[in-house]
Structure formats: C-alpha cells, structure tokens
Amino acid sequence: MNPWALGGVALTAVMTFTLAVWGSRGAHTTSDFLLARRMVGVERNAAAIAGEYLSAASFLGVAGLMLKDGIEALWYPIGYTAGYLALILFVAAPLRRSGAYTLPDFAQVRLDSARLRAVSTVLVVLIGWLYLVPQLQAAGVTLSTITGIPYSTGILLVALVVLTGVLSGGMRAVTLVQAVQYGVKLFAISVPVFVLFFVFLGDDDRHRRSLDEPLPPVFERATTVRIETDVRLRVTEPVWVDVLAGPGPEELHDTVGRGEDSRESVYLTTGIHRVASGSELRFPEGSAVPVVADAEPSNRSWLLPQDGDSYELFETYSLMLSTFLGTMGLPHVLMRFYTNPTGQGARRTTLVVLGLLGVFYLFPTIFGVLSRFYVPQLLVTGNTDAAVLLLPTAVLQGWPGELIGAITAAGAFAAFLSTSSGLVMSVSSVLFTDLLPGKLGNFRWIALGSCILPVALALIAIGRDISQSVGLAFAMAASTFFPLLVLGIWWRRLTAAGAMGGLIVGGGLVLLAVLTGAFLGDGYGWWSAVLLQPAAFTVPAAFVVTVVVSKITSGRVPADTGRVMMRMHTPDRLGFLRDRSLEESAGQDGDSAERGRRGRHRLVRSRRAR
C-alpha cells in the first residue's frame, strides 16, 4: 500500500465534500438544484463541463488502451474532443434557446408528445447508467490498487462521496466541484508526465529498444504477476515461467494446490494459452512478455495502425461515429448547457471546452507509451487501466515515485467523482421532473435510488476496459439522441412518430449488440467487431427510420413548429429566448404537477430577457 497515494485520495475526498457544502449555500429552490438558476458564467461552466466529461475513461482508460492497442487507441481522445466541434456547430446554441432543461423536455417542447417524452426519459436513465458503471469500476480498480482494500469497498465509498455532493446542493454544488476538479485532473496528469518523461530521456537503456522493432516487449527484471481474472495469453516468443500458485496455464490444470514456496517451471510455446484466475507466475529477467489475446503482441504492430484483419477498419470508423456523434447525445453533458443564461453563452462555453480538452488529452497518450517500457506485466493480467497508477513507482524508486503516484491517484479519484456526480445529477433530474414531481425531498430519494443499480452492476462487471465500456454509452447516445437533436433543430418536418421510431430502433439495436456480444464473447472476427462497435450501422438505421416515418406521418407535424424553430434560431439579442417554468414541470403544487404530466407547459421570460 502506498501511504502517499492514500493521502492524495483522502485529500481529494475532503476537498470534494468541502466544496459541495460550500456550493450548496442558498440552494433551496428547484431551479437551484436542477439548473443553478441558469446563471452559470462561460468560464466556470466550461471548466465544469470539462471536469465532468474527463471521466475515468479519459484519465485511466486512454493510457490503458494505448498500452494495449497502440496507435489505434488515439481515436478515442480524438473522438472525445472532436465531438464538441459538432456540438458547437449544430446543437449548443439552438438547444439552449429552446427553453428546455432536459432532453425529454426538449422532445416535448419541439414535438408536443408526452409519449416521446416518456421514451426519452427511459433512454436518459439507460445512458446514464451505462456511463456510470465504468466510473464505479474505475473507483474499484483505483482504490484496490493503491490501498489494497477490496474492489467492492472502493465502489461503495465513491458512491457515498458522490451522493453527498448531489444531495447537499444539486447543480449549484456539483458545478463548483466539477470546475475545481478539472484543475485537479489537469495537474495530476501533466506534472507526472513531465517528471516521468525527463527520467525516461535520461535512461539510456530504454533507447536500446525501439518501438518499431517486430519484437514483443520484455521484462526488464524478474517479475511476479498475479492473475485476478481468467485470461487468454498470446505467446509470440517461447518463454520459461515459474508457476508459484494456482493452476497456472492450461497445461497445468492438474497441479492445483501448489505450496507457496514451491515452483514448477513451464515452457510456454508459441500460441494461445489459457490462465485461470488465482494463478501466480514469475517471469525471468529479459524474457518476452505474453499479452492478453486482444492486445498487440509486438512493438511494430503496436506502432502501426490497421496492421491486422480487414474488420479492424470497420471498428475504427464505427468508433469515430460513436465518439464524434455520441457527445451530442450525452444527457449529463447537454444538461450543463441549460445552465448558461443565453444561447451565445452556450456556444462560447463549448469553444472553451474544446481548448480545455485539447490540452488535457496530450498527456494520457504519453503515459501509455511509457507504460509499454516500464509496466509490461499489465499486458499479462489485462488490467491495463492501472497503468497510470502503477507507472510512477515503476519509473522512480522510493518516495519520489510514491509522491508522483499520490498525485495520479488523486487525479483518478477526482475523475470518477466529477463524472459520477454529473451522471447521478442528470438521471435524478429527469426522474424527478417526470416521475415524482413535488418537494425537493423527492429529488434526494430519487438520487439515492438512481445509484443502486449502477453500483450493483459495477460489482459484477469486472474485466472490461473502461474506455470500451464508456464507448457503449457513446454508441447509445449517437444512435438515439443525436438524430433527435439534429433533425429536431434543423428539420421542421420531423414528427413525434418519426422521432419515436428512431429512438426505439437505434436504442434497440445497440442493446441487442451489447447483449449478443456479452453472450458470444470475443474471437468471432467480423461478428465481434460489429457487436463491440455497432454505431456504424445503428446510427444510419436510426436516421433512416426517423426520416421515413416522419414523411409517412407528415400530417402530424405540430402546429407550433414554426414558433419553436424561430425561437431556437433567432439571435439572443432580439429577445425571443424563453425558458420553461421549472416550478410547473417539477410540480410545486398538485395542479402544476398534473399539467406537467399531461404535457402542457408555460413559457416564462428568462432573467436576461427581463
């Protein structure tokens, strides 16, 4: 256990709790809890969006994928950032001017359909949970790695801290916490990179092995590796390995019960070997590193993109669609734009976010490259998401490495705290306004309930890369809310039936791919590629269904479509901006609650318009 890292995590938790309490001052109304009174400035909102968006998939997952997959993993940070370019061009300002404050609310304002709002609510909750599970997984990995506590305990502790912030002051408290945590994450990822890279440049031995050689990585020193989950190892160069505990590779299935001090040397030949969980293997100094079956086995293939089967090109394009377009449909991201006073403010906020993300993503990729040299044992276990946490102590010995490790641990803790807070906030807001409107006490109970299922799923969903898990949430968002938003903002002939068809088809296809992929597993070539990255066919399918059904039901275009479209596309200075009344839709009294459920709403002038 690294006491420095434990101190960094504790400091981050205390800071989060303090900021949440401080930010909750004066948060008493529904508008305070759900939208921070729609008066968040551009810079603070941009920092909060960046802090919320830079999740565990960014802080830990990008480096882990770089370590395992090489240059192809760069599409993840590129896609995560480029999505905001599409957001600023097509969605940010019109969405804010619509006067809505959640995605289901936008669906109702634009298409006047209570059923469409209900389907949108279900999808918001589903996407939020798909995104929240990998954040909690990262919590378990991080805390178990740096403190030695059980994986499940780490998940429960993070859920407790997140709920403290959300329940104390809602959006007002969460905004302050997320804005500060962006700075924490940037510091925690950049300072270690500079230190570790300078150490690498001064290490002459590292330059003797080039990453463009057709050779596997090697163990610089004798290394003991403990396998926590069943893995399939790809061996490209035969290697002798000592089995210290557990059944070991598949050839040793009859040698269980080995004593702690006894060893059995095994010669692993070229090919695929299955190793059961609980095995403890010791590799000699200078031996080639076996890698999990889906990782790049040699340095040259690691450095070259698309150096494999043809279906990998499909995966790349599908990933691009998922990340580029999915950003526009993430409920917890879009909800932050509703807190800007104007549409122009929402667009400027998006521009600042682009800069903040571009700066951050320079650093995880360097972590991934250095990890290929210093922590190759993670390629054996498959736990590559721990690269950021383990690299500092592998490069620097003694207290300097532990200090740098404490900084990265604090940043990782801040990563899944800020994103988890935003996800719980978005899911709770939608459920509060649509299902149990009334007193703010209902909001607190809903926030508590919205954490239970993701926590349960995170406790059993072990062994999947964090970035790939988050990718499923992006694919779902791209296949559902992206068509609804783009067509709802830019195509006046969209109908509620068309939007409903697109949501059901897009979301249903992604769910079918996820469930089928979980049943089949890896190793099925094109089938696995399509199931792991389904956006290349689910997004076009959702668009086609939405357009075709809208044309078939062209007589059902809402009567007030022209007025809503004009409000979304008219510059703010002309004074057409109107905001939904939170008090009515959230149901401050029984009559208004009933009106909200029937889909009727009232428009009120924003503070800026007044």
PDB file of C-alpha atoms in Angstrom, residues 284-511:
ATOM      1  CA  PRO A 284      12.731 -14.219 -15.631  1.00  0.00           C
ATOM      2  CA  GLU A 285      14.630 -11.056 -16.488  1.00  0.00           C
ATOM      3  CA  GLY A 286      14.810 -10.373 -20.225  1.00  0.00           C
ATOM      4  CA  SER A 287      12.001 -12.762 -21.147  1.00  0.00           C
ATOM      5  CA  ALA A 288       9.386 -11.836 -23.735  1.00  0.00           C
ATOM      6  CA  VAL A 289       6.053 -10.620 -22.410  1.00  0.00           C
ATOM      7  CA  PRO A 290       2.965 -12.702 -23.282  1.00  0.00           C
ATOM      8  CA  VAL A 291      -0.017 -10.437 -23.858  1.00  0.00           C
ATOM      9  CA  VAL A 292      -3.753 -10.871 -23.488  1.00  0.00           C
ATOM     10  CA  ALA A 293      -5.204 -12.213 -26.717  1.00  0.00           C
ATOM     11  CA  ASP A 294      -6.765  -8.927 -27.883  1.00  0.00           C
ATOM     12  CA  ALA A 295      -3.598  -6.832 -27.327  1.00  0.00           C
ATOM     13  CA  GLU A 296      -0.878  -6.052 -29.861  1.00  0.00           C
ATOM     14  CA  PRO A 297       1.805  -8.727 -29.379  1.00  0.00           C
ATOM     15  CA  SER A 298       4.789  -6.969 -30.989  1.00  0.00           C
ATOM     16  CA  ASN A 299       6.100  -3.433 -30.823  1.00  0.00           C
ATOM     17  CA  ARG A 300       5.896  -2.905 -34.587  1.00  0.00           C
ATOM     18  CA  SER A 301       2.222  -3.899 -34.797  1.00  0.00           C
ATOM     19  CA  TRP A 302       1.611  -1.747 -31.707  1.00  0.00           C
ATOM     20  CA  LEU A 303       3.052   1.280 -33.505  1.00  0.00           C
ATOM     21  CA  LEU A 304       1.335   0.786 -36.877  1.00  0.00           C
ATOM     22  CA  PRO A 305      -2.400   1.430 -37.341  1.00  0.00           C
ATOM     23  CA  GLN A 306      -4.619  -1.160 -39.032  1.00  0.00           C
ATOM     24  CA  ASP A 307      -1.885  -3.771 -39.098  1.00  0.00           C
ATOM     25  CA  GLY A 308      -4.346  -6.623 -38.874  1.00  0.00           C
ATOM     26  CA  ASP A 309      -7.589  -8.034 -40.277  1.00  0.00           C
ATOM     27  CA  SER A 310      -9.900  -6.021 -42.502  1.00  0.00           C
ATOM     28  CA  TYR A 311     -12.673  -5.781 -39.919  1.00  0.00           C
ATOM     29  CA  GLU A 312     -10.421  -3.545 -37.798  1.00  0.00           C
ATOM     30  CA  LEU A 313     -11.041  -0.744 -40.302  1.00  0.00           C
ATOM     31  CA  PHE A 314     -14.775  -1.126 -39.694  1.00  0.00           C
ATOM     32  CA  GLU A 315     -14.160  -0.879 -35.933  1.00  0.00           C
ATOM     33  CA  THR A 316     -12.214   2.356 -36.425  1.00  0.00           C
ATOM     34  CA  TYR A 317     -14.910   4.049 -38.494  1.00  0.00           C
ATOM     35  CA  SER A 318     -17.604   2.840 -36.138  1.00  0.00           C
ATOM     36  CA  LEU A 319     -15.636   4.195 -33.171  1.00  0.00           C
ATOM     37  CA  MET A 320     -15.298   7.556 -34.923  1.00  0.00           C
ATOM     38  CA  LEU A 321     -19.050   7.758 -35.479  1.00  0.00           C
ATOM     39  CA  SER A 322     -19.738   6.739 -31.897  1.00  0.00           C
ATOM     40  CA  THR A 323     -17.423   9.293 -30.264  1.00  0.00           C
ATOM     41  CA  PHE A 324     -17.921  12.150 -32.739  1.00  0.00           C
ATOM     42  CA  LEU A 325     -21.714  11.987 -32.669  1.00  0.00           C
ATOM     43  CA  GLY A 326     -22.318  10.463 -29.251  1.00  0.00           C
ATOM     44  CA  THR A 327     -21.081  13.582 -27.481  1.00  0.00           C
ATOM     45  CA  MET A 328     -24.104  15.464 -28.824  1.00  0.00           C
ATOM     46  CA  GLY A 329     -26.444  12.991 -27.172  1.00  0.00           C
ATOM     47  CA  LEU A 330     -24.913  12.565 -23.719  1.00  0.00           C
ATOM     48  CA  PRO A 331     -27.575  13.774 -21.255  1.00  0.00           C
ATOM     49  CA  HIS A 332     -25.152  14.749 -18.464  1.00  0.00           C
ATOM     50  CA  VAL A 333     -23.136  16.916 -20.887  1.00  0.00           C
ATOM     51  CA  LEU A 334     -26.121  18.613 -22.526  1.00  0.00           C
ATOM     52  CA  MET A 335     -27.687  19.358 -19.169  1.00  0.00           C
ATOM     53  CA  ARG A 336     -24.820  21.698 -18.345  1.00  0.00           C
ATOM     54  CA  PHE A 337     -25.625  23.923 -21.333  1.00  0.00           C
ATOM     55  CA  TYR A 338     -29.065  24.605 -19.866  1.00  0.00           C
ATOM     56  CA  THR A 339     -27.315  26.451 -17.020  1.00  0.00           C
ATOM     57  CA  ASN A 340     -25.964  29.145 -19.401  1.00  0.00           C
ATOM     58  CA  PRO A 341     -28.030  32.348 -19.467  1.00  0.00           C
ATOM     59  CA  THR A 342     -28.140  32.543 -23.311  1.00  0.00           C
ATOM     60  CA  GLY A 343     -27.571  30.557 -26.486  1.00  0.00           C
ATOM     61  CA  GLN A 344     -24.490  32.644 -27.276  1.00  0.00           C
ATOM     62  CA  GLY A 345     -23.127  31.767 -23.851  1.00  0.00           C
ATOM     63  CA  ALA A 346     -23.678  28.060 -24.586  1.00  0.00           C
ATOM     64  CA  ARG A 347     -21.727  28.355 -27.842  1.00  0.00           C
ATOM     65  CA  ARG A 348     -18.850  30.217 -26.198  1.00  0.00           C
ATOM     66  CA  THR A 349     -18.797  27.642 -23.421  1.00  0.00           C
ATOM     67  CA  THR A 350     -18.393  24.859 -25.990  1.00  0.00           C
ATOM     68  CA  LEU A 351     -15.475  26.670 -27.610  1.00  0.00           C
ATOM     69  CA  VAL A 352     -13.667  26.960 -24.272  1.00  0.00           C
ATOM     70  CA  VAL A 353     -14.347  23.282 -23.560  1.00  0.00           C
ATOM     71  CA  LEU A 354     -12.644  22.344 -26.839  1.00  0.00           C
ATOM     72  CA  GLY A 355      -9.473  24.095 -25.695  1.00  0.00           C
ATOM     73  CA  LEU A 356      -9.554  22.557 -22.221  1.00  0.00           C
ATOM     74  CA  LEU A 357      -9.988  19.032 -23.598  1.00  0.00           C
ATOM     75  CA  GLY A 358      -7.284  19.501 -26.219  1.00  0.00           C
ATOM     76  CA  VAL A 359      -4.759  20.421 -23.543  1.00  0.00           C
ATOM     77  CA  PHE A 360      -5.681  17.516 -21.283  1.00  0.00           C
ATOM     78  CA  TYR A 361      -5.535  14.744 -23.889  1.00  0.00           C
ATOM     79  CA  LEU A 362      -1.902  15.461 -24.695  1.00  0.00           C
ATOM     80  CA  PHE A 363      -0.838  13.665 -21.522  1.00  0.00           C
ATOM     81  CA  PRO A 364      -2.630  10.271 -21.203  1.00  0.00           C
ATOM     82  CA  THR A 365      -1.145   9.161 -24.537  1.00  0.00           C
ATOM     83  CA  ILE A 366       2.378   9.731 -23.196  1.00  0.00           C
ATOM     84  CA  PHE A 367       1.502   7.639 -20.153  1.00  0.00           C
ATOM     85  CA  GLY A 368       0.500   4.816 -22.497  1.00  0.00           C
ATOM     86  CA  VAL A 369       3.789   4.936 -24.416  1.00  0.00           C
ATOM     87  CA  LEU A 370       5.934   4.934 -21.269  1.00  0.00           C
ATOM     88  CA  SER A 371       3.900   2.070 -19.811  1.00  0.00           C
ATOM     89  CA  ARG A 372       4.948  -0.158 -22.708  1.00  0.00           C
ATOM     90  CA  PHE A 373       8.508   0.090 -21.359  1.00  0.00           C
ATOM     91  CA  TYR A 374       8.031   0.113 -17.604  1.00  0.00           C
ATOM     92  CA  VAL A 375       4.896  -1.883 -16.682  1.00  0.00           C
ATOM     93  CA  PRO A 376       4.578  -4.631 -19.335  1.00  0.00           C
ATOM     94  CA  GLN A 377       3.212  -7.028 -16.695  1.00  0.00           C
ATOM     95  CA  LEU A 378      -0.162  -5.334 -17.152  1.00  0.00           C
ATOM     96  CA  LEU A 379      -0.286  -6.891 -20.628  1.00  0.00           C
ATOM     97  CA  VAL A 380      -0.255 -10.286 -18.938  1.00  0.00           C
ATOM     98  CA  THR A 381      -3.049  -9.592 -16.467  1.00  0.00           C
ATOM     99  CA  GLY A 382      -5.141  -7.487 -18.864  1.00  0.00           C
ATOM    100  CA  ASN A 383      -5.520  -4.817 -16.150  1.00  0.00           C
ATOM    101  CA  THR A 384      -4.082  -2.096 -18.387  1.00  0.00           C
ATOM    102  CA  ASP A 385      -6.363   0.567 -16.869  1.00  0.00           C
ATOM    103  CA  ALA A 386      -4.000   0.596 -13.864  1.00  0.00           C
ATOM    104  CA  ALA A 387      -1.065   1.866 -15.972  1.00  0.00           C
ATOM    105  CA  VAL A 388      -1.421   5.487 -14.840  1.00  0.00           C
ATOM    106  CA  LEU A 389      -1.459   4.399 -11.194  1.00  0.00           C
ATOM    107  CA  LEU A 390       1.499   1.985 -11.341  1.00  0.00           C
ATOM    108  CA  LEU A 391       3.835   3.765 -13.761  1.00  0.00           C
ATOM    109  CA  PRO A 392       5.259   6.357 -11.291  1.00  0.00           C
ATOM    110  CA  THR A 393       6.570   3.780  -8.810  1.00  0.00           C
ATOM    111  CA  ALA A 394       7.883   1.631 -11.674  1.00  0.00           C
ATOM    112  CA  VAL A 395       9.946   4.521 -13.063  1.00  0.00           C
ATOM    113  CA  LEU A 396      11.037   6.165  -9.788  1.00  0.00           C
ATOM    114  CA  GLN A 397      12.120   4.227  -6.735  1.00  0.00           C
ATOM    115  CA  GLY A 398      11.432   5.303  -3.146  1.00  0.00           C
ATOM    116  CA  TRP A 399       9.472   8.315  -2.001  1.00  0.00           C
ATOM    117  CA  PRO A 400       9.701  10.304  -5.290  1.00  0.00           C
ATOM    118  CA  GLY A 401       7.775   7.570  -7.101  1.00  0.00           C
ATOM    119  CA  GLU A 402       5.268   7.302  -4.275  1.00  0.00           C
ATOM    120  CA  LEU A 403       4.739  11.068  -4.301  1.00  0.00           C
ATOM    121  CA  ILE A 404       4.091  11.140  -8.050  1.00  0.00           C
ATOM    122  CA  GLY A 405       1.843   8.113  -7.603  1.00  0.00           C
ATOM    123  CA  ALA A 406      -0.136  10.010  -4.984  1.00  0.00           C
ATOM    124  CA  ILE A 407      -0.723  12.841  -7.454  1.00  0.00           C
ATOM    125  CA  THR A 408      -2.019  10.498 -10.154  1.00  0.00           C
ATOM    126  CA  ALA A 409      -4.190   8.655  -7.627  1.00  0.00           C
ATOM    127  CA  ALA A 410      -5.762  11.941  -6.534  1.00  0.00           C
ATOM    128  CA  GLY A 411      -6.462  12.831 -10.174  1.00  0.00           C
ATOM    129  CA  ALA A 412      -8.039   9.448 -10.874  1.00  0.00           C
ATOM    130  CA  PHE A 413     -10.227   9.799  -7.803  1.00  0.00           C
ATOM    131  CA  ALA A 414     -11.311  13.275  -8.939  1.00  0.00           C
ATOM    132  CA  ALA A 415     -12.053  11.885 -12.430  1.00  0.00           C
ATOM    133  CA  PHE A 416     -14.674   9.396 -11.444  1.00  0.00           C
ATOM    134  CA  LEU A 417     -16.068  11.629  -8.688  1.00  0.00           C
ATOM    135  CA  SER A 418     -16.825  14.535 -11.034  1.00  0.00           C
ATOM    136  CA  THR A 419     -18.254  12.416 -13.843  1.00  0.00           C
ATOM    137  CA  SER A 420     -20.292  10.246 -11.496  1.00  0.00           C
ATOM    138  CA  SER A 421     -21.736  13.375  -9.870  1.00  0.00           C
ATOM    139  CA  GLY A 422     -22.872  14.699 -13.255  1.00  0.00           C
ATOM    140  CA  LEU A 423     -24.408  11.381 -14.243  1.00  0.00           C
ATOM    141  CA  VAL A 424     -26.318  10.977 -10.983  1.00  0.00           C
ATOM    142  CA  MET A 425     -27.443  14.597 -11.301  1.00  0.00           C
ATOM    143  CA  SER A 426     -28.769  14.176 -14.857  1.00  0.00           C
ATOM    144  CA  VAL A 427     -30.572  10.892 -14.152  1.00  0.00           C
ATOM    145  CA  SER A 428     -32.055  12.222 -10.918  1.00  0.00           C
ATOM    146  CA  SER A 429     -33.242  15.459 -12.549  1.00  0.00           C
ATOM    147  CA  VAL A 430     -35.089  13.609 -15.301  1.00  0.00           C
ATOM    148  CA  LEU A 431     -36.708  11.137 -12.919  1.00  0.00           C
ATOM    149  CA  PHE A 432     -37.649  13.951 -10.528  1.00  0.00           C
ATOM    150  CA  THR A 433     -39.355  16.122 -13.129  1.00  0.00           C
ATOM    151  CA  ASP A 434     -41.044  13.245 -14.976  1.00  0.00           C
ATOM    152  CA  LEU A 435     -41.919  10.627 -12.370  1.00  0.00           C
ATOM    153  CA  LEU A 436     -42.088  12.061  -8.852  1.00  0.00           C
ATOM    154  CA  PRO A 437     -42.540  15.832  -9.081  1.00  0.00           C
ATOM    155  CA  GLY A 438     -43.105  17.717  -5.884  1.00  0.00           C
ATOM    156  CA  LYS A 439     -40.930  18.614  -2.939  1.00  0.00           C
ATOM    157  CA  LEU A 440     -37.140  18.596  -3.107  1.00  0.00           C
ATOM    158  CA  GLY A 441     -37.179  15.719  -0.650  1.00  0.00           C
ATOM    159  CA  ASN A 442     -38.332  13.545  -3.559  1.00  0.00           C
ATOM    160  CA  PHE A 443     -35.252  14.601  -5.510  1.00  0.00           C
ATOM    161  CA  ARG A 444     -32.964  13.367  -2.748  1.00  0.00           C
ATOM    162  CA  TRP A 445     -34.710   9.992  -2.574  1.00  0.00           C
ATOM    163  CA  ILE A 446     -34.534   9.653  -6.368  1.00  0.00           C
ATOM    164  CA  ALA A 447     -30.815  10.491  -6.365  1.00  0.00           C
ATOM    165  CA  LEU A 448     -30.248   7.779  -3.801  1.00  0.00           C
ATOM    166  CA  GLY A 449     -32.258   5.244  -5.777  1.00  0.00           C
ATOM    167  CA  SER A 450     -30.569   6.076  -9.086  1.00  0.00           C
ATOM    168  CA  CYS A 451     -27.229   4.848  -7.673  1.00  0.00           C
ATOM    169  CA  ILE A 452     -28.356   1.407  -6.540  1.00  0.00           C
ATOM    170  CA  LEU A 453     -28.487  -0.438  -9.886  1.00  0.00           C
ATOM    171  CA  PRO A 454     -25.202   1.001 -11.300  1.00  0.00           C
ATOM    172  CA  VAL A 455     -23.417   0.070  -8.071  1.00  0.00           C
ATOM    173  CA  ALA A 456     -24.769  -3.473  -8.318  1.00  0.00           C
ATOM    174  CA  LEU A 457     -23.702  -3.779 -11.972  1.00  0.00           C
ATOM    175  CA  ALA A 458     -20.226  -2.402 -11.242  1.00  0.00           C
ATOM    176  CA  LEU A 459     -19.743  -5.026  -8.537  1.00  0.00           C
ATOM    177  CA  ILE A 460     -20.195  -7.831 -11.072  1.00  0.00           C
ATOM    178  CA  ALA A 461     -18.868  -6.200 -14.280  1.00  0.00           C
ATOM    179  CA  ILE A 462     -15.162  -6.914 -13.901  1.00  0.00           C
ATOM    180  CA  GLY A 463     -12.642  -7.417 -16.684  1.00  0.00           C
ATOM    181  CA  ARG A 464     -13.800  -4.986 -19.381  1.00  0.00           C
ATOM    182  CA  ASP A 465     -11.675  -1.993 -20.445  1.00  0.00           C
ATOM    183  CA  ILE A 466     -13.108   1.237 -19.066  1.00  0.00           C
ATOM    184  CA  SER A 467     -12.898   3.153 -22.350  1.00  0.00           C
ATOM    185  CA  GLN A 468     -14.645   0.344 -24.222  1.00  0.00           C
ATOM    186  CA  SER A 469     -17.434   0.272 -21.625  1.00  0.00           C
ATOM    187  CA  VAL A 470     -17.893   4.026 -21.949  1.00  0.00           C
ATOM    188  CA  GLY A 471     -17.925   3.550 -25.727  1.00  0.00           C
ATOM    189  CA  LEU A 472     -21.213   1.661 -25.402  1.00  0.00           C
ATOM    190  CA  ALA A 473     -22.795   4.706 -23.771  1.00  0.00           C
ATOM    191  CA  PHE A 474     -21.494   6.867 -26.639  1.00  0.00           C
ATOM    192  CA  ALA A 475     -22.908   4.412 -29.195  1.00  0.00           C
ATOM    193  CA  MET A 476     -26.300   4.525 -27.460  1.00  0.00           C
ATOM    194  CA  ALA A 477     -26.287   8.346 -27.361  1.00  0.00           C
ATOM    195  CA  ALA A 478     -25.224   8.601 -31.016  1.00  0.00           C
ATOM    196  CA  SER A 479     -27.948   6.164 -32.108  1.00  0.00           C
ATOM    197  CA  THR A 480     -30.794   7.804 -30.193  1.00  0.00           C
ATOM    198  CA  PHE A 481     -30.499  11.444 -29.152  1.00  0.00           C
ATOM    199  CA  PHE A 482     -28.157  12.591 -31.909  1.00  0.00           C
ATOM    200  CA  PRO A 483     -30.795  12.053 -34.664  1.00  0.00           C
ATOM    201  CA  LEU A 484     -33.495  13.543 -32.443  1.00  0.00           C
ATOM    202  CA  LEU A 485     -31.478  16.681 -31.716  1.00  0.00           C
ATOM    203  CA  VAL A 486     -30.084  17.329 -35.195  1.00  0.00           C
ATOM    204  CA  LEU A 487     -33.347  16.699 -37.003  1.00  0.00           C
ATOM    205  CA  GLY A 488     -35.387  18.390 -34.278  1.00  0.00           C
ATOM    206  CA  ILE A 489     -33.267  21.537 -34.520  1.00  0.00           C
ATOM    207  CA  TRP A 490     -32.721  21.698 -38.297  1.00  0.00           C
ATOM    208  CA  TRP A 491     -35.655  19.851 -39.951  1.00  0.00           C
ATOM    209  CA  ARG A 492     -39.109  21.321 -39.422  1.00  0.00           C
ATOM    210  CA  ARG A 493     -40.904  18.255 -40.877  1.00  0.00           C
ATOM    211  CA  LEU A 494     -39.866  15.957 -38.033  1.00  0.00           C
ATOM    212  CA  THR A 495     -42.834  14.303 -36.299  1.00  0.00           C
ATOM    213  CA  ALA A 496     -43.216  12.668 -32.903  1.00  0.00           C
ATOM    214  CA  ALA A 497     -43.843   9.291 -34.561  1.00  0.00           C
ATOM    215  CA  GLY A 498     -40.630   9.592 -36.580  1.00  0.00           C
ATOM    216  CA  ALA A 499     -38.592  10.581 -33.544  1.00  0.00           C
ATOM    217  CA  MET A 500     -40.136   7.740 -31.540  1.00  0.00           C
ATOM    218  CA  GLY A 501     -39.268   5.218 -34.257  1.00  0.00           C
ATOM    219  CA  GLY A 502     -35.668   6.442 -34.437  1.00  0.00           C
ATOM    220  CA  LEU A 503     -35.199   6.253 -30.667  1.00  0.00           C
ATOM    221  CA  ILE A 504     -36.607   2.736 -30.437  1.00  0.00           C
ATOM    222  CA  VAL A 505     -34.720   1.346 -33.440  1.00  0.00           C
ATOM    223  CA  GLY A 506     -31.397   2.977 -32.603  1.00  0.00           C
ATOM    224  CA  GLY A 507     -31.512   2.170 -28.911  1.00  0.00           C
ATOM    225  CA  GLY A 508     -32.864  -1.329 -29.511  1.00  0.00           C
ATOM    226  CA  LEU A 509     -30.103  -2.221 -31.976  1.00  0.00           C
ATOM    227  CA  VAL A 510     -27.389  -1.048 -29.589  1.00  0.00           C
ATOM    228  CA  LEU A 511     -28.886  -3.045 -26.722  1.00  0.00           C
TER     229      LEU A 511
END
